[in-house]
Amino acid sequence: MTPVDFVAVGYVTLDQTPRGTRPGGAAYYAAMTAHRAGLRVGLLTSFGPDFPRDALPSAITVANVPSARTTTFRIGQSRIGQGRQVRELALLARAADLEAAALPDEWRAASLSALCPVAAEVDPALAAAFPEAALVAVPQGWMRQRGAGGVVAPQPWEDAGLVLPYVQALVVSVEDVEPFEKEALEWFQRVPLGAVTRGPDGAILFVNGERYGVEADVAVEQDDTGAGDVFATALLIAYNREANPWDAAAAAACCAAASVEADGVAGIPDRAGLEARLAAYRRRQGG
């Protein structure tokens, strides 16, 4: 394996949507975001022969734990509350677990890494496997349980104590933490940087436990799948370039907004595109 700058750990998936089946998974969106930011990217994942390998650019180095099948979700939506859409998920198939022993030795020296479970596939011990890296955790997959018919329901994040000591940034969605608000507030006291993404309502940023608002960038939404994963990756990259959490959150908001304006990963901007969008965002903010 060649050395990389950024390692994403988690399943790539097949997502059955009302508009057809397509590649997905938090690690897929994270890897694509880092790739378009110009980083050398490694992806530790597990998929079967049914996954379209050409969905991943050849420049992304893949370490695949062999599996007879690819993790597959059925994605639907229902309306609750004041018209807010909540994604309904059913886990139909699951690939192999991802353990620390599967991580290529050369990747342990990466400067950035992201743990992106979607179905509890990532061994929490992997948080300690990157001694040189700034690590972002997107723990949604540790906060899901599979019920009847594969329907996904919330569950507490039992291994938070094993992961958080190694984490620079923690990113969750408002839907992830709604049932566990008290616990989530405690998590954000234990990490330097955190965020709760809120879709078109922006995000809540935590800097050393202190809470700040982040305004969303203007976007014409077409597909919001993966936007939180794009936000998390962009936040990590920008923060480690400039060491300014507020500027990093602005960059993350712009990157996520761009991503929702096209299907799948097509809207994720490259570095030049993100800079242009960020400049326009700052002008609207008066900064």
PDB file of C-alpha atoms in Angstrom, residues 14-200:
ATOM      1  CA  LEU A  14     -25.383  -0.069  -2.024  1.00  0.00           C
ATOM      2  CA  ASP A  15     -28.267   2.274  -1.295  1.00  0.00           C
ATOM      3  CA  GLN A  16     -31.676   1.353  -2.640  1.00  0.00           C
ATOM      4  CA  THR A  17     -33.442   4.689  -3.129  1.00  0.00           C
ATOM      5  CA  PRO A  18     -36.719   5.663  -4.814  1.00  0.00           C
ATOM      6  CA  ARG A  19     -34.579   6.741  -7.780  1.00  0.00           C
ATOM      7  CA  GLY A  20     -32.649   3.491  -8.035  1.00  0.00           C
ATOM      8  CA  THR A  21     -29.682   1.729  -6.423  1.00  0.00           C
ATOM      9  CA  ARG A  22     -26.402   3.615  -6.151  1.00  0.00           C
ATOM     10  CA  PRO A  23     -23.118   3.574  -4.192  1.00  0.00           C
ATOM     11  CA  GLY A  24     -23.160   5.140  -0.744  1.00  0.00           C
ATOM     12  CA  GLY A  25     -21.872   4.898   2.790  1.00  0.00           C
ATOM     13  CA  ALA A  26     -20.351   7.502   5.093  1.00  0.00           C
ATOM     14  CA  ALA A  27     -16.805   6.367   4.302  1.00  0.00           C
ATOM     15  CA  TYR A  28     -17.542   6.676   0.572  1.00  0.00           C
ATOM     16  CA  TYR A  29     -18.622  10.290   0.973  1.00  0.00           C
ATOM     17  CA  ALA A  30     -15.678  11.027   3.270  1.00  0.00           C
ATOM     18  CA  ALA A  31     -13.157   9.498   0.864  1.00  0.00           C
ATOM     19  CA  MET A  32     -14.611  11.366  -2.107  1.00  0.00           C
ATOM     20  CA  THR A  33     -14.569  14.676  -0.209  1.00  0.00           C
ATOM     21  CA  ALA A  34     -10.905  14.250   0.744  1.00  0.00           C
ATOM     22  CA  HIS A  35     -10.016  13.135  -2.780  1.00  0.00           C
ATOM     23  CA  ARG A  36     -11.602  16.228  -4.315  1.00  0.00           C
ATOM     24  CA  ALA A  37      -9.763  18.371  -1.770  1.00  0.00           C
ATOM     25  CA  GLY A  38      -6.532  17.121  -3.344  1.00  0.00           C
ATOM     26  CA  LEU A  39      -5.438  14.650  -0.680  1.00  0.00           C
ATOM     27  CA  ARG A  40      -3.981  11.192  -1.174  1.00  0.00           C
ATOM     28  CA  VAL A  41      -6.769   8.987   0.148  1.00  0.00           C
ATOM     29  CA  GLY A  42      -6.896   5.473   1.553  1.00  0.00           C
ATOM     30  CA  LEU A  43     -10.169   3.677   2.209  1.00  0.00           C
ATOM     31  CA  LEU A  44     -10.428   0.714   4.572  1.00  0.00           C
ATOM     32  CA  THR A  45     -13.721  -0.960   3.811  1.00  0.00           C
ATOM     33  CA  SER A  46     -15.468  -4.220   2.975  1.00  0.00           C
ATOM     34  CA  PHE A  47     -17.606  -4.997  -0.045  1.00  0.00           C
ATOM     35  CA  GLY A  48     -18.571  -7.860  -2.269  1.00  0.00           C
ATOM     36  CA  PRO A  49     -18.412  -8.443  -6.035  1.00  0.00           C
ATOM     37  CA  ASP A  50     -21.746  -6.652  -6.462  1.00  0.00           C
ATOM     38  CA  PHE A  51     -20.235  -3.247  -5.623  1.00  0.00           C
ATOM     39  CA  PRO A  52     -19.396  -1.126  -8.702  1.00  0.00           C
ATOM     40  CA  ARG A  53     -15.650  -0.712  -8.260  1.00  0.00           C
ATOM     41  CA  ASP A  54     -15.544   2.083 -10.819  1.00  0.00           C
ATOM     42  CA  ALA A  55     -17.575   4.234  -8.415  1.00  0.00           C
ATOM     43  CA  LEU A  56     -14.250   4.854  -6.642  1.00  0.00           C
ATOM     44  CA  PRO A  57     -11.624   6.854  -8.567  1.00  0.00           C
ATOM     45  CA  SER A  58      -8.424   4.938  -9.236  1.00  0.00           C
ATOM     46  CA  ALA A  59      -6.517   7.573  -7.236  1.00  0.00           C
ATOM     47  CA  ILE A  60      -8.227   6.376  -4.049  1.00  0.00           C
ATOM     48  CA  THR A  61      -6.296   3.418  -2.657  1.00  0.00           C
ATOM     49  CA  VAL A  62      -8.661   0.748  -1.353  1.00  0.00           C
ATOM     50  CA  ALA A  63      -7.991  -1.908   1.288  1.00  0.00           C
ATOM     51  CA  ASN A  64     -10.981  -4.217   0.995  1.00  0.00           C
ATOM     52  CA  VAL A  65     -11.757  -6.879   3.587  1.00  0.00           C
ATOM     53  CA  PRO A  66     -13.255  -9.584   1.364  1.00  0.00           C
ATOM     54  CA  SER A  67     -16.965 -10.241   1.712  1.00  0.00           C
ATOM     55  CA  ALA A  68     -19.524 -12.289  -0.159  1.00  0.00           C
ATOM     56  CA  ARG A  69     -21.854  -9.291  -0.271  1.00  0.00           C
ATOM     57  CA  THR A  70     -21.892  -5.533  -0.019  1.00  0.00           C
ATOM     58  CA  THR A  71     -23.685  -3.774   2.816  1.00  0.00           C
ATOM     59  CA  THR A  72     -27.072  -2.745   1.451  1.00  0.00           C
ATOM     60  CA  PHE A  73     -29.585  -0.239   2.783  1.00  0.00           C
ATOM     61  CA  ARG A  74     -33.102   0.524   1.679  1.00  0.00           C
ATOM     62  CA  ILE A  75     -33.651   4.263   2.049  1.00  0.00           C
ATOM     63  CA  GLY A  76     -37.075   5.847   2.304  1.00  0.00           C
ATOM     64  CA  GLN A  77     -38.456   9.008   3.844  1.00  0.00           C
ATOM     65  CA  SER A  78     -41.420   9.922   5.997  1.00  0.00           C
ATOM     66  CA  ARG A  79     -42.747  13.300   7.091  1.00  0.00           C
ATOM     67  CA  ILE A  80     -43.109  14.046  10.758  1.00  0.00           C
ATOM     68  CA  GLY A  81     -43.544  17.155  12.840  1.00  0.00           C
ATOM     69  CA  GLN A  82     -43.586  20.438  10.962  1.00  0.00           C
ATOM     70  CA  GLY A  83     -42.904  18.930   7.572  1.00  0.00           C
ATOM     71  CA  ARG A  84     -39.379  17.825   8.521  1.00  0.00           C
ATOM     72  CA  GLN A  85     -38.252  14.787   6.588  1.00  0.00           C
ATOM     73  CA  VAL A  86     -36.640  11.958   8.524  1.00  0.00           C
ATOM     74  CA  ARG A  87     -34.823   9.267   6.635  1.00  0.00           C
ATOM     75  CA  GLU A  88     -36.070   5.717   7.150  1.00  0.00           C
ATOM     76  CA  LEU A  89     -33.401   3.043   6.841  1.00  0.00           C
ATOM     77  CA  ALA A  90     -33.504  -0.718   6.598  1.00  0.00           C
ATOM     78  CA  LEU A  91     -30.276  -2.741   6.649  1.00  0.00           C
ATOM     79  CA  LEU A  92     -30.723  -5.571   4.161  1.00  0.00           C
ATOM     80  CA  ALA A  93     -27.192  -7.018   3.963  1.00  0.00           C
ATOM     81  CA  ARG A  94     -23.922  -6.506   5.791  1.00  0.00           C
ATOM     82  CA  ALA A  95     -20.291  -7.048   4.749  1.00  0.00           C
ATOM     83  CA  ALA A  96     -17.353  -8.094   6.952  1.00  0.00           C
ATOM     84  CA  ASP A  97     -16.322  -6.280  10.117  1.00  0.00           C
ATOM     85  CA  LEU A  98     -13.407  -3.829   9.982  1.00  0.00           C
ATOM     86  CA  GLU A  99     -10.764  -4.468  12.628  1.00  0.00           C
ATOM     87  CA  ALA A 100      -7.440  -2.830  13.400  1.00  0.00           C
ATOM     88  CA  ALA A 101      -5.485  -5.773  11.989  1.00  0.00           C
ATOM     89  CA  ALA A 102      -6.843  -4.966   8.513  1.00  0.00           C
ATOM     90  CA  LEU A 103      -5.340  -1.469   8.477  1.00  0.00           C
ATOM     91  CA  PRO A 104      -2.254  -1.326   6.237  1.00  0.00           C
ATOM     92  CA  ASP A 105       0.844  -0.436   8.248  1.00  0.00           C
ATOM     93  CA  GLU A 106       1.740   2.400   5.872  1.00  0.00           C
ATOM     94  CA  TRP A 107      -1.569   4.115   6.603  1.00  0.00           C
ATOM     95  CA  ARG A 108      -0.983   4.370  10.333  1.00  0.00           C
ATOM     96  CA  ALA A 109       1.216   7.409   9.661  1.00  0.00           C
ATOM     97  CA  ALA A 110      -1.570   9.332   7.894  1.00  0.00           C
ATOM     98  CA  SER A 111      -2.060  12.895   9.109  1.00  0.00           C
ATOM     99  CA  LEU A 112      -5.870  12.776   8.886  1.00  0.00           C
ATOM    100  CA  SER A 113      -8.368   9.990   9.401  1.00  0.00           C
ATOM    101  CA  ALA A 114     -12.112   9.472   9.687  1.00  0.00           C
ATOM    102  CA  LEU A 115     -14.011   6.683  11.414  1.00  0.00           C
ATOM    103  CA  CYS A 116     -17.330   6.450   9.603  1.00  0.00           C
ATOM    104  CA  PRO A 117     -19.375   3.412  10.682  1.00  0.00           C
ATOM    105  CA  VAL A 118     -22.848   2.893   9.255  1.00  0.00           C
ATOM    106  CA  ALA A 119     -23.652  -0.516  10.759  1.00  0.00           C
ATOM    107  CA  ALA A 120     -21.334  -0.934  13.767  1.00  0.00           C
ATOM    108  CA  GLU A 121     -18.704  -2.360  11.423  1.00  0.00           C
ATOM    109  CA  VAL A 122     -15.752  -0.283  12.687  1.00  0.00           C
ATOM    110  CA  ASP A 123     -13.863  -1.735  15.642  1.00  0.00           C
ATOM    111  CA  PRO A 124     -13.561   1.080  18.230  1.00  0.00           C
ATOM    112  CA  ALA A 125      -9.932   0.001  18.695  1.00  0.00           C
ATOM    113  CA  LEU A 126      -9.196   1.615  15.330  1.00  0.00           C
ATOM    114  CA  ALA A 127      -9.390   4.998  17.055  1.00  0.00           C
ATOM    115  CA  ALA A 128      -6.003   4.224  18.597  1.00  0.00           C
ATOM    116  CA  ALA A 129      -4.492   2.996  15.325  1.00  0.00           C
ATOM    117  CA  PHE A 130      -3.515   6.428  13.975  1.00  0.00           C
ATOM    118  CA  PRO A 131      -0.927   7.842  16.403  1.00  0.00           C
ATOM    119  CA  GLU A 132       0.027  10.737  14.098  1.00  0.00           C
ATOM    120  CA  ALA A 133      -3.434  11.594  12.795  1.00  0.00           C
ATOM    121  CA  ALA A 134      -6.052  14.183  13.567  1.00  0.00           C
ATOM    122  CA  LEU A 135      -9.150  12.004  13.783  1.00  0.00           C
ATOM    123  CA  VAL A 136     -12.785  12.801  13.102  1.00  0.00           C
ATOM    124  CA  ALA A 137     -15.451  10.388  14.283  1.00  0.00           C
ATOM    125  CA  VAL A 138     -18.901  10.226  12.700  1.00  0.00           C
ATOM    126  CA  PRO A 139     -20.503   7.739  15.096  1.00  0.00           C
ATOM    127  CA  GLN A 140     -23.909   7.259  13.494  1.00  0.00           C
ATOM    128  CA  GLY A 141     -23.265   3.582  12.775  1.00  0.00           C
ATOM    129  CA  TRP A 142     -22.416   2.912  16.422  1.00  0.00           C
ATOM    130  CA  MET A 143     -25.779   4.433  17.350  1.00  0.00           C
ATOM    131  CA  ARG A 144     -27.971   2.101  15.298  1.00  0.00           C
ATOM    132  CA  GLN A 145     -29.582  -1.236  15.973  1.00  0.00           C
ATOM    133  CA  ARG A 146     -31.178  -3.533  13.420  1.00  0.00           C
ATOM    134  CA  GLY A 147     -34.735  -4.545  14.160  1.00  0.00           C
ATOM    135  CA  ALA A 148     -37.434  -6.597  12.450  1.00  0.00           C
ATOM    136  CA  GLY A 149     -37.150  -6.499   8.687  1.00  0.00           C
ATOM    137  CA  GLY A 150     -33.776  -4.805   9.015  1.00  0.00           C
ATOM    138  CA  VAL A 151     -35.362  -1.514  10.091  1.00  0.00           C
ATOM    139  CA  VAL A 152     -32.767   0.676  11.794  1.00  0.00           C
ATOM    140  CA  ALA A 153     -33.556   2.253  15.169  1.00  0.00           C
ATOM    141  CA  PRO A 154     -31.481   4.412  17.551  1.00  0.00           C
ATOM    142  CA  GLN A 155     -29.390   2.915  20.319  1.00  0.00           C
ATOM    143  CA  PRO A 156     -26.932   4.444  22.829  1.00  0.00           C
ATOM    144  CA  TRP A 157     -23.289   4.759  21.797  1.00  0.00           C
ATOM    145  CA  GLU A 158     -21.859   2.298  24.282  1.00  0.00           C
ATOM    146  CA  ASP A 159     -18.207   2.550  23.201  1.00  0.00           C
ATOM    147  CA  ALA A 160     -17.897   6.336  23.270  1.00  0.00           C
ATOM    148  CA  GLY A 161     -15.371   6.098  26.089  1.00  0.00           C
ATOM    149  CA  LEU A 162     -13.066   3.966  23.922  1.00  0.00           C
ATOM    150  CA  VAL A 163     -13.115   6.380  20.978  1.00  0.00           C
ATOM    151  CA  LEU A 164     -13.323   9.931  22.309  1.00  0.00           C
ATOM    152  CA  PRO A 165      -9.842  10.079  23.923  1.00  0.00           C
ATOM    153  CA  TYR A 166      -8.339   9.835  20.413  1.00  0.00           C
ATOM    154  CA  VAL A 167     -10.738  12.189  18.621  1.00  0.00           C
ATOM    155  CA  GLN A 168     -10.011  15.734  17.492  1.00  0.00           C
ATOM    156  CA  ALA A 169     -13.484  16.277  16.029  1.00  0.00           C
ATOM    157  CA  LEU A 170     -16.858  14.631  16.556  1.00  0.00           C
ATOM    158  CA  VAL A 171     -19.728  15.202  14.113  1.00  0.00           C
ATOM    159  CA  VAL A 172     -23.291  13.942  14.509  1.00  0.00           C
ATOM    160  CA  SER A 173     -26.626  14.882  12.983  1.00  0.00           C
ATOM    161  CA  VAL A 174     -29.491  16.308  14.993  1.00  0.00           C
ATOM    162  CA  GLU A 175     -31.451  13.125  14.220  1.00  0.00           C
ATOM    163  CA  ASP A 176     -28.612  10.966  15.588  1.00  0.00           C
ATOM    164  CA  VAL A 177     -28.511  12.672  18.969  1.00  0.00           C
ATOM    165  CA  GLU A 178     -32.145  13.641  19.460  1.00  0.00           C
ATOM    166  CA  PRO A 179     -32.791  10.615  21.712  1.00  0.00           C
ATOM    167  CA  PHE A 180     -29.456  11.056  23.531  1.00  0.00           C
ATOM    168  CA  GLU A 181     -29.113  14.806  24.015  1.00  0.00           C
ATOM    169  CA  LYS A 182     -27.657  14.636  27.513  1.00  0.00           C
ATOM    170  CA  GLU A 183     -25.017  12.093  26.535  1.00  0.00           C
ATOM    171  CA  ALA A 184     -24.098  14.080  23.420  1.00  0.00           C
ATOM    172  CA  LEU A 185     -23.473  17.240  25.419  1.00  0.00           C
ATOM    173  CA  GLU A 186     -21.058  15.257  27.564  1.00  0.00           C
ATOM    174  CA  TRP A 187     -19.245  13.956  24.469  1.00  0.00           C
ATOM    175  CA  PHE A 188     -18.635  17.488  23.247  1.00  0.00           C
ATOM    176  CA  GLN A 189     -16.993  18.365  26.537  1.00  0.00           C
ATOM    177  CA  ARG A 190     -14.375  15.704  25.833  1.00  0.00           C
ATOM    178  CA  VAL A 191     -13.201  16.707  22.358  1.00  0.00           C
ATOM    179  CA  PRO A 192     -11.576  19.890  21.020  1.00  0.00           C
ATOM    180  CA  LEU A 193     -14.068  20.308  18.178  1.00  0.00           C
ATOM    181  CA  GLY A 194     -17.599  19.047  17.620  1.00  0.00           C
ATOM    182  CA  ALA A 195     -20.626  19.725  15.481  1.00  0.00           C
ATOM    183  CA  VAL A 196     -24.290  18.815  15.279  1.00  0.00           C
ATOM    184  CA  THR A 197     -25.437  19.150  11.676  1.00  0.00           C
ATOM    185  CA  ARG A 198     -28.970  20.425  11.132  1.00  0.00           C
ATOM    186  CA  GLY A 199     -29.404  20.343   7.354  1.00  0.00           C
ATOM    187  CA  PRO A 200     -30.774  23.609   5.950  1.00  0.00           C
TER     188      PRO A 200
END
